[in-house]
XYZ file of C-alpha atoms in Angstrom:
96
model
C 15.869 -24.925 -34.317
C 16.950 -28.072 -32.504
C 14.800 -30.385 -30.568
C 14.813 -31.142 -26.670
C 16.434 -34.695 -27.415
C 19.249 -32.946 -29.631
C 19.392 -30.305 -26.928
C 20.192 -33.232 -24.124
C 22.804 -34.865 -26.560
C 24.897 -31.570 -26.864
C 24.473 -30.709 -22.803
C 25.909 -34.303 -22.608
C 28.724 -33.666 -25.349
C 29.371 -29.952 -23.054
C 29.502 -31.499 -19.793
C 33.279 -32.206 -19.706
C 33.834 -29.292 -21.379
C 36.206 -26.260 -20.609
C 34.758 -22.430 -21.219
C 36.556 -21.880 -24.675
C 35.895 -17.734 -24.367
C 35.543 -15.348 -21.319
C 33.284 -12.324 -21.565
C 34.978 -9.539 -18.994
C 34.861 -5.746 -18.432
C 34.264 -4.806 -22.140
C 31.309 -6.781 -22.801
C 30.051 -8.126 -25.592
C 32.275 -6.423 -28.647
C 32.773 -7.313 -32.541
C 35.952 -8.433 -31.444
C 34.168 -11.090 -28.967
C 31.545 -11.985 -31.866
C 33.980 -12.249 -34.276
C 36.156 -14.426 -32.301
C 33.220 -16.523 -30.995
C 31.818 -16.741 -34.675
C 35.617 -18.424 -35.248
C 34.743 -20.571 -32.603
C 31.481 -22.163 -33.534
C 32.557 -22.692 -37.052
C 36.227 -24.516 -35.789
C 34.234 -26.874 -33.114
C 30.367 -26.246 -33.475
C 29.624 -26.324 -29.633
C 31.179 -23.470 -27.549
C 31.265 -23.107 -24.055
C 31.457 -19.120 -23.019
C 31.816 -17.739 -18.860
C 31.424 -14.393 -17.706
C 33.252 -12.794 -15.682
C 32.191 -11.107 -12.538
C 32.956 -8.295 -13.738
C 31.638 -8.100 -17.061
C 28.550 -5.266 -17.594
C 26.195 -7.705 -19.328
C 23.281 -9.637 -17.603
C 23.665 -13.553 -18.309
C 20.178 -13.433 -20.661
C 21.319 -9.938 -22.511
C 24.682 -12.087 -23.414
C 22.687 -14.884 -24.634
C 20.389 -12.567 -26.827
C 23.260 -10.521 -28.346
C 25.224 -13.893 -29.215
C 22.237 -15.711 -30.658
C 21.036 -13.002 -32.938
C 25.498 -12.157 -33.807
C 26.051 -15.362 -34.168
C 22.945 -17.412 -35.594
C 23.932 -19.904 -33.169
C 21.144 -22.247 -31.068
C 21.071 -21.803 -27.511
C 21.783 -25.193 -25.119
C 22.104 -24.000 -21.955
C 23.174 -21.603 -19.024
C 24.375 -22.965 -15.762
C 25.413 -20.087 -13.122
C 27.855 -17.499 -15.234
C 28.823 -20.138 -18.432
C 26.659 -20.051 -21.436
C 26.659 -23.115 -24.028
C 26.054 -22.356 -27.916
C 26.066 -24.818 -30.693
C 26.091 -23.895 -34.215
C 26.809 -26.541 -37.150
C 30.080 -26.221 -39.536
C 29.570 -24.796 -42.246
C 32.730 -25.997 -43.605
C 33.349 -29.514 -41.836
C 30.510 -30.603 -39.114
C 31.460 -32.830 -36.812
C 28.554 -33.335 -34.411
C 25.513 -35.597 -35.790
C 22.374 -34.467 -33.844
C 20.036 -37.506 -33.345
């Protein structure tokens, strides 16, 4: 669980930020987990939109990705969605 300060350093680190993965028609597969699993591990904060015409609801996204992914939630702004997980391998972020 990360705290509200460590939660306001990584929507700092995410504000410049480009959406890494797009959510669209198919929703949320094990082809999107696995790939967004890939993700968090290569840069540990991941920055996800979906598209308009995607069949998921912004919060049933977040749920399904959180409990897939074991990721921490940071924030949702409109359709993009902001996950951070550490590297297991190499992490790169230092949370104050």
């Amino acid at each position: 669980m990360i705290t509200a300060k460590q939660r306001a350093q990584l929507k700092r680190l995410s504000h410049g930020m480009k959406p890494l993965m797009q959510i669209g028609k198919n929703g949320i597969t094990p082809g999107v987990i696995e790939q967004i699993d890939a993700l968090l591990e290569d840069h540990e904060l991941v920055k996800i939109t979906l598209l308009q015409n995607t069949s998921v609801e912004m919060q049933e996204a977040t749920d399904a990705l959180l409990e897939e992914t074991g990721a921490e939630f940071v924030q949702s702004i409109g359709s993009k969605l902001t996950l951070y997980r550490a590297s297991k391998e190499d992490p790169q972020i230092v949370l104050e």
